[in-house]
């Protein structure tokens, strides 16, 4: 019975351990973020298989956004997606993110260079 309880605890912890899977990247703002200004993450995504999505979180696990191109034509080509970044996620002009490819039939994993081609942290010049 004890072995069963240990095995059950191990299996229950697997999804939480998988959340850290992915590519970690630290990005710097091109200029300081002015009070009230907005920042966003520009993600260039390449072809994805049906059911795959690119999930971007802060280093603390806060979801910034998920990208899931819809339709066969959109999944076969590259696209650029903008995700708004909460101001409190940026510290001293730096944002640390975790990028993972998720799919319902597999655990999260780091994207390939083809799946996520680039990340850029951008900021508006003025408050909106």
Short mmCIF file of N, CA and C in Angstrom, two decimals:
data_model
loop_
_atom_site.label_atom_id
_atom_site.label_comp_id
_atom_site.label_asym_id
_atom_site.label_seq_id
_atom_site.Cartn_x
_atom_site.Cartn_y
_atom_site.Cartn_z
N UNK A 1 0.83 -1.20 0.00
CA UNK A 1 0.00 0.00 0.00
C UNK A 1 0.87 1.26 0.00
N UNK A 2 1.96 1.22 0.74
CA UNK A 2 2.85 2.38 0.81
C UNK A 2 3.44 2.70 -0.57
N UNK A 3 3.82 1.65 -1.32
CA UNK A 3 4.38 1.87 -2.66
C UNK A 3 3.34 2.53 -3.56
N UNK A 4 2.09 2.11 -3.43
CA UNK A 4 1.02 2.71 -4.23
C UNK A 4 0.87 4.19 -3.91
N UNK A 5 0.93 4.55 -2.64
CA UNK A 5 0.80 5.96 -2.24
C UNK A 5 1.97 6.79 -2.77
N UNK A 6 3.18 6.24 -2.73
CA UNK A 6 4.34 6.96 -3.25
C UNK A 6 4.21 7.12 -4.75
N UNK A 7 3.80 6.06 -5.46
CA UNK A 7 3.61 6.14 -6.90
C UNK A 7 2.53 7.15 -7.27
N UNK A 8 1.45 7.15 -6.53
CA UNK A 8 0.36 8.10 -6.77
C UNK A 8 0.85 9.54 -6.57
N UNK A 9 1.62 9.78 -5.53
CA UNK A 9 2.16 11.13 -5.29
C UNK A 9 3.11 11.55 -6.41
N UNK A 10 3.91 10.61 -6.90
CA UNK A 10 4.83 10.92 -7.99
C UNK A 10 4.07 11.25 -9.27
N UNK A 11 3.09 10.45 -9.61
CA UNK A 11 2.30 10.70 -10.82
C UNK A 11 1.54 12.02 -10.71
N UNK A 12 1.01 12.33 -9.55
CA UNK A 12 0.27 13.58 -9.36
C UNK A 12 1.17 14.80 -9.53
N UNK A 13 2.46 14.65 -9.26
CA UNK A 13 3.37 15.79 -9.38
C UNK A 13 3.88 15.99 -10.80
N UNK A 14 3.71 15.05 -11.70
CA UNK A 14 4.25 15.16 -13.05
C UNK A 14 3.75 16.37 -13.82
N UNK A 15 2.45 16.67 -13.87
CA UNK A 15 2.04 17.83 -14.64
C UNK A 15 2.68 19.13 -14.15
N UNK A 16 2.89 19.25 -12.84
CA UNK A 16 3.47 20.47 -12.31
C UNK A 16 4.93 20.57 -12.70
N UNK A 17 5.66 19.47 -12.68
CA UNK A 17 7.05 19.48 -13.09
C UNK A 17 7.20 19.80 -14.57
N UNK A 18 6.25 19.41 -15.39
CA UNK A 18 6.32 19.64 -16.83
C UNK A 18 6.11 21.10 -17.18
N UNK A 19 5.49 21.86 -16.30
CA UNK A 19 5.23 23.27 -16.60
C UNK A 19 6.52 24.05 -16.79
N UNK A 20 7.61 23.63 -16.18
CA UNK A 20 8.88 24.31 -16.34
C UNK A 20 9.56 23.96 -17.65
N UNK A 21 9.03 22.96 -18.36
CA UNK A 21 9.64 22.57 -19.64
C UNK A 21 9.48 23.71 -20.63
N UNK A 22 10.52 23.95 -21.38
CA UNK A 22 10.44 25.00 -22.39
C UNK A 22 11.76 25.71 -22.53
N UNK A 23 11.73 26.75 -23.32
CA UNK A 23 12.92 27.57 -23.58
C UNK A 23 12.84 28.82 -22.72
N UNK A 24 13.85 29.04 -21.91
CA UNK A 24 13.90 30.25 -21.10
C UNK A 24 14.70 31.31 -21.84
N UNK A 25 14.18 32.53 -21.84
CA UNK A 25 14.87 33.61 -22.52
C UNK A 25 14.68 34.90 -21.72
N UNK A 26 15.73 35.71 -21.69
CA UNK A 26 15.68 37.00 -21.03
C UNK A 26 15.81 38.07 -22.10
N UNK A 27 14.86 39.01 -22.10
CA UNK A 27 14.81 40.08 -23.10
C UNK A 27 14.89 41.43 -22.42
N UNK A 28 15.48 42.40 -23.12
CA UNK A 28 15.63 43.75 -22.59
C UNK A 28 14.85 44.73 -23.43
N UNK A 29 14.17 45.67 -22.77
CA UNK A 29 13.45 46.72 -23.49
C UNK A 29 14.43 47.57 -24.29
N UNK A 30 14.01 48.06 -25.46
CA UNK A 30 14.89 48.92 -26.26
C UNK A 30 15.14 50.28 -25.59
N UNK A 31 14.21 50.70 -24.74
CA UNK A 31 14.35 51.94 -23.97
C UNK A 31 13.50 51.80 -22.72
N UNK A 32 13.77 52.60 -21.68
CA UNK A 32 12.99 52.48 -20.44
C UNK A 32 11.49 52.67 -20.70
N UNK A 33 10.70 51.92 -19.97
CA UNK A 33 9.25 52.02 -20.09
C UNK A 33 8.77 53.24 -19.31
N UNK A 34 8.14 54.16 -20.01
CA UNK A 34 7.63 55.37 -19.38
C UNK A 34 6.37 55.05 -18.58
N UNK A 35 6.06 55.83 -17.56
CA UNK A 35 4.84 55.59 -16.78
C UNK A 35 3.61 55.58 -17.70
N UNK A 36 2.82 54.55 -17.57
CA UNK A 36 1.61 54.42 -18.37
C UNK A 36 1.82 53.88 -19.77
N UNK A 37 3.07 53.69 -20.19
CA UNK A 37 3.34 53.14 -21.52
C UNK A 37 3.11 51.63 -21.52
N UNK A 38 3.00 51.07 -22.69
CA UNK A 38 2.73 49.63 -22.83
C UNK A 38 3.94 48.90 -23.40
N UNK A 39 4.06 47.66 -23.00
CA UNK A 39 5.10 46.79 -23.56
C UNK A 39 4.41 45.56 -24.13
N UNK A 40 5.03 45.00 -25.16
CA UNK A 40 4.48 43.78 -25.73
C UNK A 40 5.62 42.92 -26.24
N UNK A 41 5.32 41.64 -26.34
CA UNK A 41 6.27 40.66 -26.82
C UNK A 41 5.87 40.28 -28.23
N UNK A 42 6.78 40.46 -29.17
CA UNK A 42 6.53 40.09 -30.56
C UNK A 42 7.14 38.70 -30.77
N UNK A 43 6.30 37.74 -31.17
CA UNK A 43 6.73 36.36 -31.33
C UNK A 43 6.55 35.95 -32.79
N UNK A 44 7.65 35.57 -33.44
CA UNK A 44 7.57 35.05 -34.81
C UNK A 44 7.50 33.53 -34.70
N UNK A 45 6.36 32.98 -35.16
CA UNK A 45 6.10 31.56 -35.06
C UNK A 45 6.10 30.95 -36.46
N UNK A 46 6.78 29.83 -36.60
CA UNK A 46 6.81 29.09 -37.86
C UNK A 46 5.68 28.07 -37.90
N UNK A 47 5.76 27.15 -38.83
CA UNK A 47 4.72 26.13 -38.97
C UNK A 47 4.55 25.30 -37.69
N UNK A 48 3.29 25.04 -37.35
CA UNK A 48 2.95 24.20 -36.20
C UNK A 48 2.05 23.06 -36.66
N UNK A 49 2.15 21.93 -36.00
CA UNK A 49 1.28 20.79 -36.30
C UNK A 49 -0.12 21.06 -35.74
N UNK A 50 -1.13 20.41 -36.29
CA UNK A 50 -2.49 20.58 -35.76
C UNK A 50 -2.53 20.28 -34.26
N UNK A 51 -3.19 21.16 -33.52
CA UNK A 51 -3.32 20.98 -32.07
C UNK A 51 -2.18 21.56 -31.25
N UNK A 52 -1.12 22.00 -31.90
CA UNK A 52 -0.01 22.59 -31.15
C UNK A 52 -0.26 24.06 -30.91
N UNK A 53 0.27 24.55 -29.80
CA UNK A 53 0.23 25.99 -29.53
C UNK A 53 1.53 26.38 -28.83
N UNK A 54 1.88 27.64 -28.96
CA UNK A 54 3.05 28.19 -28.30
C UNK A 54 2.54 28.93 -27.07
N UNK A 55 3.04 28.55 -25.92
CA UNK A 55 2.60 29.14 -24.64
C UNK A 55 3.76 29.94 -24.07
N UNK A 56 3.49 31.19 -23.70
CA UNK A 56 4.52 32.08 -23.16
C UNK A 56 4.12 32.49 -21.75
N UNK A 57 5.02 32.24 -20.80
CA UNK A 57 4.77 32.63 -19.41
C UNK A 57 5.98 33.42 -18.90
N UNK A 58 5.75 34.17 -17.82
CA UNK A 58 6.87 34.83 -17.16
C UNK A 58 7.68 33.77 -16.41
N UNK A 59 8.83 34.14 -15.94
CA UNK A 59 9.65 33.19 -15.19
C UNK A 59 8.96 32.73 -13.91
N UNK A 60 8.00 33.52 -13.42
CA UNK A 60 7.26 33.14 -12.22
C UNK A 60 6.02 32.31 -12.54
N UNK A 61 5.76 32.07 -13.84
CA UNK A 61 4.65 31.22 -14.24
C UNK A 61 3.39 31.95 -14.67
N UNK A 62 3.38 33.28 -14.64
CA UNK A 62 2.20 34.05 -15.07
C UNK A 62 2.06 33.96 -16.59
N UNK A 63 0.88 33.59 -17.04
CA UNK A 63 0.63 33.45 -18.47
C UNK A 63 0.64 34.82 -19.15
N UNK A 64 1.48 34.96 -20.18
CA UNK A 64 1.48 36.17 -21.01
C UNK A 64 0.54 35.95 -22.19
N UNK A 65 0.58 34.76 -22.77
CA UNK A 65 -0.33 34.46 -23.86
C UNK A 65 -0.01 33.12 -24.49
N UNK A 66 -0.93 32.68 -25.35
CA UNK A 66 -0.77 31.44 -26.10
C UNK A 66 -1.09 31.73 -27.56
N UNK A 67 -0.33 31.12 -28.44
CA UNK A 67 -0.51 31.33 -29.87
C UNK A 67 -0.89 30.00 -30.50
N UNK A 68 -2.03 29.99 -31.18
CA UNK A 68 -2.52 28.79 -31.85
C UNK A 68 -3.10 29.19 -33.20
N UNK A 69 -2.28 29.14 -34.25
CA UNK A 69 -2.81 29.49 -35.57
C UNK A 69 -3.99 28.59 -35.92
N UNK A 70 -5.02 29.19 -36.51
CA UNK A 70 -6.25 28.45 -36.81
C UNK A 70 -6.31 28.13 -38.29
N UNK A 71 -6.55 26.89 -38.61
CA UNK A 71 -6.72 26.48 -40.00
C UNK A 71 -5.44 25.96 -40.61
N UNK A 72 -5.57 25.05 -41.59
CA UNK A 72 -4.40 24.42 -42.20
C UNK A 72 -3.45 25.42 -42.86
N UNK A 73 -3.97 26.41 -43.55
CA UNK A 73 -3.10 27.37 -44.25
C UNK A 73 -2.28 28.18 -43.25
N UNK A 74 -2.89 28.63 -42.15
CA UNK A 74 -2.17 29.43 -41.16
C UNK A 74 -1.13 28.60 -40.42
N UNK A 75 -1.42 27.32 -40.18
CA UNK A 75 -0.46 26.47 -39.46
C UNK A 75 0.78 26.16 -40.30
N UNK A 76 0.67 26.23 -41.63
CA UNK A 76 1.80 25.88 -42.50
C UNK A 76 2.75 27.03 -42.77
N UNK A 77 2.41 28.24 -42.35
CA UNK A 77 3.27 29.38 -42.65
C UNK A 77 3.67 30.12 -41.38
N UNK A 78 4.65 31.00 -41.54
CA UNK A 78 5.10 31.81 -40.41
C UNK A 78 4.13 32.94 -40.15
N UNK A 79 4.11 33.40 -38.91
CA UNK A 79 3.30 34.56 -38.55
C UNK A 79 3.94 35.29 -37.40
N UNK A 80 3.61 36.57 -37.27
CA UNK A 80 4.12 37.38 -36.17
C UNK A 80 2.94 37.73 -35.28
N UNK A 81 3.08 37.47 -33.99
CA UNK A 81 2.01 37.67 -33.02
C UNK A 81 2.50 38.60 -31.91
N UNK A 82 1.66 39.51 -31.48
CA UNK A 82 1.99 40.44 -30.40
C UNK A 82 1.21 40.07 -29.15
N UNK A 83 1.92 39.90 -28.06
CA UNK A 83 1.31 39.57 -26.78
C UNK A 83 1.56 40.72 -25.80
N UNK A 84 0.51 41.28 -25.20
CA UNK A 84 0.73 42.35 -24.22
C UNK A 84 1.44 41.81 -22.98
N UNK A 85 2.36 42.60 -22.47
CA UNK A 85 3.15 42.20 -21.30
C UNK A 85 2.74 43.08 -20.12
N UNK A 86 2.34 42.47 -19.01
CA UNK A 86 2.02 43.28 -17.82
C UNK A 86 3.25 44.04 -17.35
N UNK A 87 3.07 45.31 -17.00
CA UNK A 87 4.20 46.15 -16.57
C UNK A 87 4.92 45.56 -15.37
N UNK A 88 4.19 44.89 -14.47
CA UNK A 88 4.84 44.33 -13.29
C UNK A 88 5.68 43.09 -13.59
N UNK A 89 5.63 42.60 -14.83
CA UNK A 89 6.46 41.45 -15.22
C UNK A 89 7.85 41.90 -15.66
N UNK A 90 8.01 43.20 -15.88
CA UNK A 90 9.28 43.75 -16.33
C UNK A 90 9.99 44.37 -15.13
N UNK A 91 11.24 43.94 -14.91
CA UNK A 91 12.02 44.43 -13.77
C UNK A 91 13.32 45.04 -14.29
N UNK A 92 13.52 46.33 -14.02
CA UNK A 92 14.72 47.04 -14.48
C UNK A 92 14.91 46.91 -15.99
N UNK A 93 13.80 46.96 -16.73
CA UNK A 93 13.85 46.90 -18.19
C UNK A 93 14.07 45.52 -18.76
N UNK A 94 13.95 44.50 -17.91
CA UNK A 94 14.21 43.12 -18.34
C UNK A 94 12.99 42.24 -18.10
N UNK A 95 12.71 41.37 -19.06
CA UNK A 95 11.61 40.40 -18.95
C UNK A 95 12.19 39.01 -19.17
N UNK A 96 11.94 38.11 -18.24
CA UNK A 96 12.35 36.72 -18.38
C UNK A 96 11.11 35.89 -18.68
N UNK A 97 11.17 35.11 -19.76
CA UNK A 97 10.01 34.32 -20.17
C UNK A 97 10.40 32.86 -20.36
N UNK A 98 9.38 32.02 -20.32
CA UNK A 98 9.50 30.61 -20.65
C UNK A 98 8.57 30.37 -21.83
N UNK A 99 9.08 29.81 -22.90
CA UNK A 99 8.30 29.54 -24.11
C UNK A 99 8.26 28.03 -24.30
N UNK A 100 7.05 27.50 -24.44
CA UNK A 100 6.89 26.05 -24.61
C UNK A 100 5.88 25.76 -25.70
N UNK A 101 6.05 24.63 -26.34
CA UNK A 101 5.06 24.13 -27.29
C UNK A 101 4.22 23.11 -26.54
N UNK A 102 2.91 23.31 -26.58
CA UNK A 102 2.01 22.39 -25.89
C UNK A 102 1.11 21.70 -26.90
N UNK A 103 0.69 20.52 -26.52
CA UNK A 103 -0.22 19.72 -27.34
C UNK A 103 -0.92 18.77 -26.39
N UNK A 104 -2.20 18.50 -26.63
CA UNK A 104 -2.97 17.71 -25.67
C UNK A 104 -2.42 16.30 -25.50
N UNK A 105 -1.77 15.75 -26.50
CA UNK A 105 -1.31 14.36 -26.41
C UNK A 105 0.15 14.22 -25.97
N UNK A 106 0.79 15.32 -25.58
CA UNK A 106 2.20 15.26 -25.20
C UNK A 106 2.50 16.30 -24.13
N UNK A 107 3.55 16.05 -23.34
CA UNK A 107 3.93 17.06 -22.33
C UNK A 107 4.52 18.30 -22.99
N UNK A 108 4.48 19.45 -22.32
CA UNK A 108 5.09 20.66 -22.88
C UNK A 108 6.57 20.42 -23.14
N UNK A 109 7.09 21.10 -24.18
CA UNK A 109 8.50 20.96 -24.53
C UNK A 109 9.03 22.28 -25.07
N UNK A 110 10.33 22.38 -25.14
CA UNK A 110 10.96 23.57 -25.73
C UNK A 110 10.66 23.59 -27.23
N UNK A 111 10.42 24.78 -27.78
CA UNK A 111 10.18 24.86 -29.23
C UNK A 111 11.48 24.68 -30.01
N UNK A 112 11.32 24.24 -31.25
CA UNK A 112 12.48 24.19 -32.15
C UNK A 112 12.72 25.59 -32.70
N UNK A 113 13.85 25.78 -33.36
CA UNK A 113 14.16 27.08 -33.97
C UNK A 113 13.20 27.38 -35.12
N UNK A 114 12.58 26.38 -35.69
CA UNK A 114 11.61 26.58 -36.76
C UNK A 114 10.25 26.98 -36.19
N UNK A 115 9.88 26.40 -35.05
CA UNK A 115 8.57 26.69 -34.46
C UNK A 115 8.51 28.09 -33.87
N UNK A 116 9.51 28.49 -33.11
CA UNK A 116 9.59 29.86 -32.59
C UNK A 116 10.88 30.45 -33.14
N UNK A 117 10.73 31.35 -34.10
CA UNK A 117 11.87 31.86 -34.84
C UNK A 117 12.51 33.08 -34.18
N UNK A 118 11.72 33.88 -33.48
CA UNK A 118 12.30 35.03 -32.79
C UNK A 118 11.34 35.58 -31.73
N UNK A 119 11.93 36.25 -30.77
CA UNK A 119 11.19 36.97 -29.71
C UNK A 119 11.78 38.36 -29.62
N UNK A 120 10.91 39.37 -29.53
CA UNK A 120 11.39 40.76 -29.33
C UNK A 120 10.49 41.43 -28.30
N UNK A 121 11.10 42.11 -27.37
CA UNK A 121 10.38 42.89 -26.37
C UNK A 121 10.33 44.34 -26.86
N UNK A 122 9.14 44.88 -27.03
CA UNK A 122 8.96 46.21 -27.57
C UNK A 122 8.18 47.07 -26.57
N UNK A 123 8.32 48.39 -26.71
CA UNK A 123 7.62 49.32 -25.83
C UNK A 123 7.12 50.51 -26.64
N UNK A 124 5.95 51.01 -26.26
CA UNK A 124 5.44 52.22 -26.89
C UNK A 124 6.22 53.42 -26.35
N UNK A 125 6.26 54.47 -27.15
CA UNK A 125 6.98 55.68 -26.73
C UNK A 125 6.20 56.53 -25.75
N UNK A 126 4.88 56.43 -25.81
CA UNK A 126 4.04 57.28 -24.97
C UNK A 126 2.96 56.47 -24.29
N UNK A 127 2.45 57.01 -23.21
CA UNK A 127 1.34 56.38 -22.50
C UNK A 127 0.07 56.50 -23.33
N UNK A 128 -0.81 55.54 -23.18
CA UNK A 128 -2.08 55.58 -23.91
C UNK A 128 -3.21 55.85 -22.97
#
